[in-house]
Amino acid sequence: MLLTLFAYALSQASKSWVAAYAIALCSLVGGVLVWAPEITNWIAHKLGVGRGSDLLFYLFIVMMFSTVFNLHMRIRQQNEILTRVVRDIAVKNALDPGDSK
Amino acid sequence: MKNVWLVIAAYNEATVIGDVVLGAHRQFPNIVVVDDCSSDGSGDIARKGGAHVLRHAANLGQGAALQTGITYALLKGAEIIVTFDADGQHRVEDAVAMAKSASAGDVDVILGSRFILARSFGMPPAKRLLLGVATLYTRLTSGLSVTDTHNGLRCFTRQAALRLDIRQNRMAHASEILTQIKELGLSYREMPCTVEYTAYSRAKGQRMCGAFRIVLDLALRSMHR
């Protein structure tokens, strides 16, 4: 799954290098943590969090919120595109007063 | 008077749109009604009343409908554009006065205000409170000293309308228009207008929770291009 994520990151490079680097970094970090899970406990203690699994859970919540927010913004952008299409159709099909349509 | 167009956004206003268009048609020969995907035949009624009618294939909101109407009026060569509510709250004589004033060419935008001469009748107390908060919010965010921030009666010169780009589809468009007036450096003034609240218009009016939606829409819009 991490390899798939890394490949997806590379595919997004041309669209958004920020997203590509962020996703690639997350997948690499994920790979390191899978290979050496005890590292999460060490990081968690440094940050004042009890367990490594708790730290991962907190990070997951932040990532999910960011993802959902990003999707919401994309939907709003799509709505603007839809509005322009609907408007264009409405103007092209305008009815003069007294049309029989 | 110059080539003046009245722009009306309508969504399920079959009860009143016919009278509104007929009443306005005596003074405004050029009227465009944007039917925002109504299900009650509002568009057909408006056309029979003498209006040009554009129909949205999907319900987008009043802001989107107004921009569609403004776009159409500009294509038709409008030199003065007046936005007018479909629910019968506005008076035609106020729109005429604003159009004549705009024809003088000394300002880009004229905004109607029901509070300049206290000309609102039947306004629910909750609505008055909501508008007071909205006025304060708009003054803080747009920097414009207006007395009525959510009045649908507005008048634009052609040059102002060409520069305007309403992107807020729903009720946040009212605040967006004011923000754009400020950002585009358009000159403006307010003129008194009468807003008459009927049982019909009160039933269709904005809910208090709509204010939160407006603030959210404005905040999120600022986060993307």
Short mmCIF file of C-alpha atoms in Angstrom, two decimals:
data_model
loop_
_atom_site.label_atom_id
_atom_site.label_comp_id
_atom_site.label_asym_id
_atom_site.label_seq_id
_atom_site.Cartn_x
_atom_site.Cartn_y
_atom_site.Cartn_z
CA MET A 1 0.00 0.00 0.00
CA LEU A 2 2.88 2.37 0.80
CA LEU A 3 4.49 1.56 -2.54
CA THR A 4 1.18 2.36 -4.27
CA LEU A 5 1.01 5.62 -2.36
CA PHE A 6 4.56 6.48 -3.41
CA ALA A 7 3.70 5.75 -7.05
CA TYR A 8 0.60 7.96 -6.75
CA ALA A 9 2.77 10.73 -5.33
CA LEU A 10 5.04 10.56 -8.37
CA SER A 11 1.99 10.74 -10.66
CA GLN A 12 0.83 14.00 -9.00
CA ALA A 13 4.17 15.76 -9.44
CA SER A 14 3.10 17.57 -12.59
CA LYS A 15 -0.21 18.75 -11.04
CA SER A 16 0.99 19.80 -7.62
CA TRP A 17 4.57 19.34 -6.50
CA VAL A 18 3.57 20.26 -2.95
CA ALA A 19 1.05 17.43 -2.78
CA ALA A 20 3.49 15.05 -4.52
CA TYR A 21 6.31 15.75 -2.07
CA ALA A 22 3.98 15.58 0.92
CA ILE A 23 2.50 12.25 -0.12
CA ALA A 24 5.92 10.82 -1.02
CA LEU A 25 7.34 11.93 2.32
CA CYS A 26 4.40 10.37 4.19
CA SER A 27 4.81 7.08 2.36
CA LEU A 28 8.56 7.02 3.03
CA VAL A 29 8.02 7.79 6.70
CA GLY A 30 5.34 5.11 6.78
CA GLY A 31 7.80 2.65 5.29
CA VAL A 32 10.42 3.47 7.93
CA LEU A 33 7.87 3.07 10.72
CA VAL A 34 6.74 -0.30 9.35
CA TRP A 35 10.40 -1.46 9.22
CA ALA A 36 11.22 -0.12 12.73
CA PRO A 37 7.99 0.43 14.70
CA GLU A 38 9.84 1.12 17.94
CA ILE A 39 10.81 4.50 16.47
CA THR A 40 7.21 5.69 16.95
CA ASN A 41 7.51 5.20 20.71
CA TRP A 42 10.75 7.17 20.79
CA ILE A 43 9.19 10.06 18.81
CA ALA A 44 6.02 9.93 20.90
CA HIS A 45 7.95 10.25 24.15
CA LYS A 46 9.87 13.21 22.75
CA LEU A 47 6.58 14.91 21.92
CA GLY A 48 5.00 14.13 25.27
CA VAL A 49 2.60 11.53 23.88
CA GLY A 50 2.21 8.27 25.77
CA ARG A 51 2.55 5.66 23.06
CA GLY A 52 3.68 5.47 19.48
CA SER A 53 0.31 4.14 18.41
CA ASP A 54 -1.39 7.17 19.99
CA LEU A 55 0.94 9.48 18.05
CA LEU A 56 0.10 7.71 14.81
CA PHE A 57 -3.61 8.05 15.61
CA TYR A 58 -3.27 11.79 16.19
CA LEU A 59 -1.34 12.19 12.94
CA PHE A 60 -3.99 10.16 11.14
CA ILE A 61 -6.73 12.49 12.41
CA VAL A 62 -4.83 15.53 11.17
CA MET A 63 -4.22 13.92 7.79
CA MET A 64 -7.85 12.90 7.41
CA PHE A 65 -9.08 16.38 8.30
CA SER A 66 -6.67 17.88 5.77
CA THR A 67 -7.80 15.42 3.12
CA VAL A 68 -11.51 16.06 3.71
CA PHE A 69 -10.95 19.83 3.73
CA ASN A 70 -9.01 19.59 0.49
CA LEU A 71 -11.79 17.56 -1.11
CA HIS A 72 -14.36 20.10 0.06
CA MET A 73 -12.39 22.90 -1.57
CA ARG A 74 -12.13 20.92 -4.80
CA ILE A 75 -15.92 20.44 -4.77
CA ARG A 76 -16.40 24.19 -4.38
CA GLN A 77 -14.10 24.77 -7.36
CA GLN A 78 -16.06 22.24 -9.39
CA ASN A 79 -19.26 24.07 -8.44
CA GLU A 80 -17.81 27.26 -9.93
CA ILE A 81 -17.05 25.44 -13.15
CA LEU A 82 -20.57 23.98 -13.18
CA THR A 83 -22.01 27.45 -12.65
CA ARG A 84 -20.21 28.79 -15.70
CA VAL A 85 -21.53 25.92 -17.83
CA VAL A 86 -25.11 26.36 -16.60
CA ARG A 87 -24.86 30.11 -17.19
CA ASP A 88 -23.53 29.66 -20.70
CA ILE A 89 -26.39 27.30 -21.58
CA ALA A 90 -28.98 29.66 -20.07
CA VAL A 91 -27.70 32.67 -22.01
CA LYS A 92 -27.53 30.75 -25.29
CA ASN A 93 -31.12 29.55 -24.83
CA ALA A 94 -32.61 32.85 -23.70
CA LEU A 95 -36.30 33.33 -24.46
CA ASP A 96 -37.55 36.67 -25.73
CA PRO A 97 -40.84 37.96 -24.35
CA GLY A 98 -43.80 36.15 -25.84
CA ASP A 99 -41.88 33.10 -27.19
CA SER A 100 -44.12 30.08 -27.65
CA LYS A 101 -41.60 27.55 -26.21
CA MET B 1 -32.71 57.66 -19.91
CA LYS B 2 -30.01 55.36 -21.21
CA ASN B 3 -30.56 51.70 -22.20
CA VAL B 4 -31.72 50.34 -18.83
CA TRP B 5 -32.23 46.68 -17.98
CA LEU B 6 -33.95 45.27 -14.94
CA VAL B 7 -32.49 41.97 -13.71
CA ILE B 8 -34.65 39.72 -11.56
CA ALA B 9 -33.55 36.39 -10.09
CA ALA B 10 -36.49 34.09 -9.44
CA TYR B 11 -36.90 30.73 -7.79
CA ASN B 12 -40.41 29.38 -7.35
CA GLU B 13 -42.06 32.80 -7.35
CA ALA B 14 -45.10 31.87 -9.45
CA THR B 15 -47.40 33.55 -6.95
CA VAL B 16 -45.95 37.01 -7.42
CA ILE B 17 -43.56 37.12 -10.39
CA GLY B 18 -46.30 37.93 -12.88
CA ASP B 19 -47.39 41.04 -10.98
CA VAL B 20 -43.80 42.07 -10.34
CA VAL B 21 -42.88 41.91 -14.03
CA LEU B 22 -46.09 43.56 -15.21
CA GLY B 23 -45.70 46.33 -12.65
CA ALA B 24 -42.06 46.96 -13.58
CA HIS B 25 -42.69 46.70 -17.34
CA ARG B 26 -44.57 49.99 -17.34
CA GLN B 27 -41.32 51.77 -16.47
CA PHE B 28 -38.72 49.27 -17.67
CA PRO B 29 -39.22 47.95 -21.21
CA ASN B 30 -36.17 45.71 -20.84
CA ILE B 31 -36.53 43.09 -18.13
CA VAL B 32 -34.67 39.81 -17.80
CA VAL B 33 -35.84 37.19 -15.35
CA VAL B 34 -33.42 34.39 -14.53
CA ASP B 35 -35.42 31.34 -13.58
CA ASP B 36 -33.17 29.45 -11.17
CA CYS B 37 -34.62 26.04 -12.03
CA SER B 38 -38.05 26.71 -10.59
CA SER B 39 -40.57 23.89 -10.48
CA ASP B 40 -43.69 26.07 -10.50
CA GLY B 41 -43.56 27.65 -13.93
CA SER B 42 -42.16 30.98 -12.74
CA GLY B 43 -40.24 31.40 -16.00
CA ASP B 44 -43.32 30.98 -18.21
CA ILE B 45 -45.30 33.44 -16.12
CA ALA B 46 -42.51 35.98 -16.29
CA ARG B 47 -42.28 35.61 -20.08
CA LYS B 48 -45.99 36.18 -20.47
CA GLY B 49 -45.57 39.32 -18.38
CA GLY B 50 -43.12 40.68 -20.92
CA ALA B 51 -39.72 39.62 -19.63
CA HIS B 52 -36.82 37.96 -21.36
CA VAL B 53 -36.31 34.67 -19.55
CA LEU B 54 -33.18 32.66 -18.98
CA ARG B 55 -33.45 29.31 -17.25
CA HIS B 56 -30.77 27.64 -15.16
CA ALA B 57 -30.71 23.88 -15.71
CA ALA B 58 -29.80 23.45 -12.04
CA ASN B 59 -30.63 25.51 -8.98
CA LEU B 60 -27.54 27.57 -8.28
CA GLY B 61 -28.69 30.37 -6.01
CA GLN B 62 -29.61 34.02 -6.17
CA GLY B 63 -26.06 35.24 -6.61
CA ALA B 64 -25.50 33.00 -9.60
CA ALA B 65 -28.85 33.99 -11.11
CA LEU B 66 -28.09 37.70 -10.77
CA GLN B 67 -24.72 37.28 -12.47
CA THR B 68 -26.40 35.36 -15.30
CA GLY B 69 -28.92 38.17 -15.71
CA ILE B 70 -26.21 40.83 -15.61
CA THR B 71 -24.18 38.92 -18.21
CA TYR B 72 -27.22 38.74 -20.50
CA ALA B 73 -28.10 42.40 -20.03
CA LEU B 74 -24.54 43.40 -20.93
CA LEU B 75 -24.73 41.27 -24.08
CA LYS B 76 -27.89 43.17 -24.97
CA GLY B 77 -26.03 46.45 -24.70
CA ALA B 78 -27.35 47.59 -21.33
CA GLU B 79 -25.84 50.85 -20.11
CA ILE B 80 -27.58 50.80 -16.75
CA ILE B 81 -28.48 47.59 -14.87
CA VAL B 82 -30.84 47.46 -11.91
CA THR B 83 -31.22 44.32 -9.81
CA PHE B 84 -34.70 43.86 -8.39
CA ASP B 85 -36.19 41.27 -6.08
CA ALA B 86 -38.75 38.84 -7.43
CA ASP B 87 -40.87 38.63 -4.29
CA GLY B 88 -42.54 42.01 -4.54
CA GLN B 89 -40.66 43.66 -1.67
CA HIS B 90 -39.22 46.44 -3.83
CA ARG B 91 -41.03 49.38 -5.38
CA VAL B 92 -40.63 50.19 -9.03
CA GLU B 93 -40.44 53.92 -8.38
CA ASP B 94 -37.32 53.38 -6.27
CA ALA B 95 -35.70 51.45 -9.12
CA VAL B 96 -36.64 54.25 -11.54
CA ALA B 97 -35.11 56.86 -9.25
CA MET B 98 -31.87 54.88 -8.97
CA ALA B 99 -31.65 54.34 -12.73
CA LYS B 100 -32.17 58.06 -13.40
CA SER B 101 -29.57 58.94 -10.83
CA ALA B 102 -27.08 56.46 -12.33
CA SER B 103 -27.70 57.91 -15.79
CA ALA B 104 -26.15 61.14 -14.58
CA GLY B 105 -22.87 59.24 -14.63
CA ASP B 106 -21.33 60.54 -11.43
CA VAL B 107 -21.14 57.17 -9.65
CA ASP B 108 -20.56 53.57 -10.69
CA VAL B 109 -22.93 51.88 -8.25
CA ILE B 110 -26.04 52.94 -6.40
CA LEU B 111 -27.13 50.80 -3.45
CA GLY B 112 -30.63 50.81 -2.06
CA SER B 113 -31.06 51.24 1.68
CA ARG B 114 -34.19 50.68 3.69
CA PHE B 115 -32.60 52.31 6.74
CA ILE B 116 -31.76 55.79 5.41
CA LEU B 117 -35.27 57.07 5.89
CA ALA B 118 -36.50 54.10 7.92
CA ARG B 119 -38.54 52.84 4.98
CA SER B 120 -39.17 49.26 5.86
CA PHE B 121 -42.57 47.97 6.76
CA GLY B 122 -43.37 44.79 8.56
CA MET B 123 -39.76 43.74 9.16
CA PRO B 124 -39.56 40.96 11.73
CA PRO B 125 -37.40 41.91 14.77
CA ALA B 126 -35.12 38.93 14.21
CA LYS B 127 -34.46 40.13 10.67
CA ARG B 128 -33.61 43.60 11.93
CA LEU B 129 -31.11 42.14 14.37
CA LEU B 130 -29.59 39.93 11.70
CA LEU B 131 -29.18 42.84 9.31
CA GLY B 132 -27.60 44.93 12.05
CA VAL B 133 -24.99 42.27 12.64
CA ALA B 134 -24.47 41.87 8.90
CA THR B 135 -23.94 45.61 8.52
CA LEU B 136 -21.31 45.63 11.25
CA TYR B 137 -19.58 42.57 9.76
CA THR B 138 -19.55 44.10 6.29
CA ARG B 139 -18.15 47.39 7.54
CA LEU B 140 -15.35 45.53 9.27
CA THR B 141 -14.51 43.26 6.33
CA SER B 142 -15.13 45.47 3.30
CA GLY B 143 -14.48 48.86 4.82
CA LEU B 144 -17.59 50.31 3.18
CA SER B 145 -19.78 52.60 5.26
CA VAL B 146 -23.16 51.35 4.13
CA THR B 147 -26.35 51.27 6.10
CA ASP B 148 -27.99 48.31 4.35
CA THR B 149 -25.72 45.42 3.41
CA HIS B 150 -28.27 42.94 2.13
CA ASN B 151 -30.61 44.92 -0.07
CA GLY B 152 -31.34 43.38 -3.45
CA LEU B 153 -32.11 46.75 -5.07
CA ARG B 154 -28.86 47.91 -6.69
CA CYS B 155 -27.95 49.86 -9.78
CA PHE B 156 -24.77 49.48 -11.82
CA THR B 157 -23.40 51.39 -14.74
CA ARG B 158 -22.22 49.29 -17.65
CA GLN B 159 -18.57 49.85 -16.77
CA ALA B 160 -19.13 48.71 -13.20
CA ALA B 161 -21.15 45.66 -14.27
CA LEU B 162 -18.43 44.63 -16.72
CA ARG B 163 -15.88 44.57 -13.92
CA LEU B 164 -18.13 42.83 -11.43
CA ASP B 165 -17.83 39.04 -11.15
CA ILE B 166 -20.23 37.47 -8.68
CA ARG B 167 -18.83 34.08 -7.69
CA GLN B 168 -20.82 33.50 -4.53
CA ASN B 169 -23.80 31.56 -5.84
CA ARG B 170 -26.01 31.84 -2.79
CA MET B 171 -26.73 34.58 -0.26
CA ALA B 172 -23.12 35.52 0.38
CA HIS B 173 -23.19 37.34 -2.96
CA ALA B 174 -24.54 40.42 -1.23
CA SER B 175 -21.40 40.76 0.87
CA GLU B 176 -19.23 39.79 -2.09
CA ILE B 177 -20.66 42.63 -4.20
CA LEU B 178 -19.75 45.13 -1.52
CA THR B 179 -16.25 43.69 -1.19
CA GLN B 180 -15.76 43.93 -4.95
CA ILE B 181 -16.96 47.54 -4.96
CA LYS B 182 -14.20 48.27 -2.48
CA GLU B 183 -11.49 46.19 -4.18
CA LEU B 184 -12.30 47.52 -7.66
CA GLY B 185 -12.36 51.09 -6.43
CA LEU B 186 -15.89 51.67 -7.73
CA SER B 187 -17.64 54.84 -6.63
CA TYR B 188 -20.95 54.32 -4.92
CA ARG B 189 -23.68 55.96 -2.93
CA GLU B 190 -26.80 54.83 -1.17
CA MET B 191 -30.31 55.91 -1.99
CA PRO B 192 -33.39 55.34 0.15
CA CYS B 193 -35.76 52.64 -0.92
CA THR B 194 -38.84 51.05 0.54
CA VAL B 195 -38.90 47.39 1.45
CA GLU B 196 -42.30 46.02 2.24
CA TYR B 197 -42.48 42.72 4.06
CA THR B 198 -45.55 40.71 3.25
CA ALA B 199 -46.60 37.38 4.72
CA TYR B 200 -45.42 35.80 1.49
CA SER B 201 -41.95 37.39 1.52
CA ARG B 202 -41.50 36.72 5.24
CA ALA B 203 -42.22 33.05 4.66
CA LYS B 204 -39.61 32.90 1.89
CA GLY B 205 -37.00 35.04 3.63
CA GLN B 206 -33.61 34.01 4.98
CA ARG B 207 -33.41 32.03 8.17
CA MET B 208 -31.13 33.11 11.01
CA CYS B 209 -28.89 30.08 10.39
CA GLY B 210 -28.31 31.43 6.89
CA ALA B 211 -25.99 34.02 8.39
CA PHE B 212 -23.55 31.28 9.42
CA ARG B 213 -23.67 29.83 5.92
CA ILE B 214 -22.84 33.26 4.48
CA VAL B 215 -19.82 33.72 6.75
CA LEU B 216 -18.60 30.20 5.96
CA ASP B 217 -19.01 30.73 2.20
CA LEU B 218 -17.08 33.99 2.35
CA ALA B 219 -14.28 32.47 4.43
CA LEU B 220 -13.88 29.38 2.24
CA ARG B 221 -14.03 31.39 -0.98
CA SER B 222 -11.03 33.38 0.13
CA MET B 223 -9.01 30.16 0.42
CA HIS B 224 -8.98 29.20 -3.24
CA ARG B 225 -8.56 30.98 -6.54
#
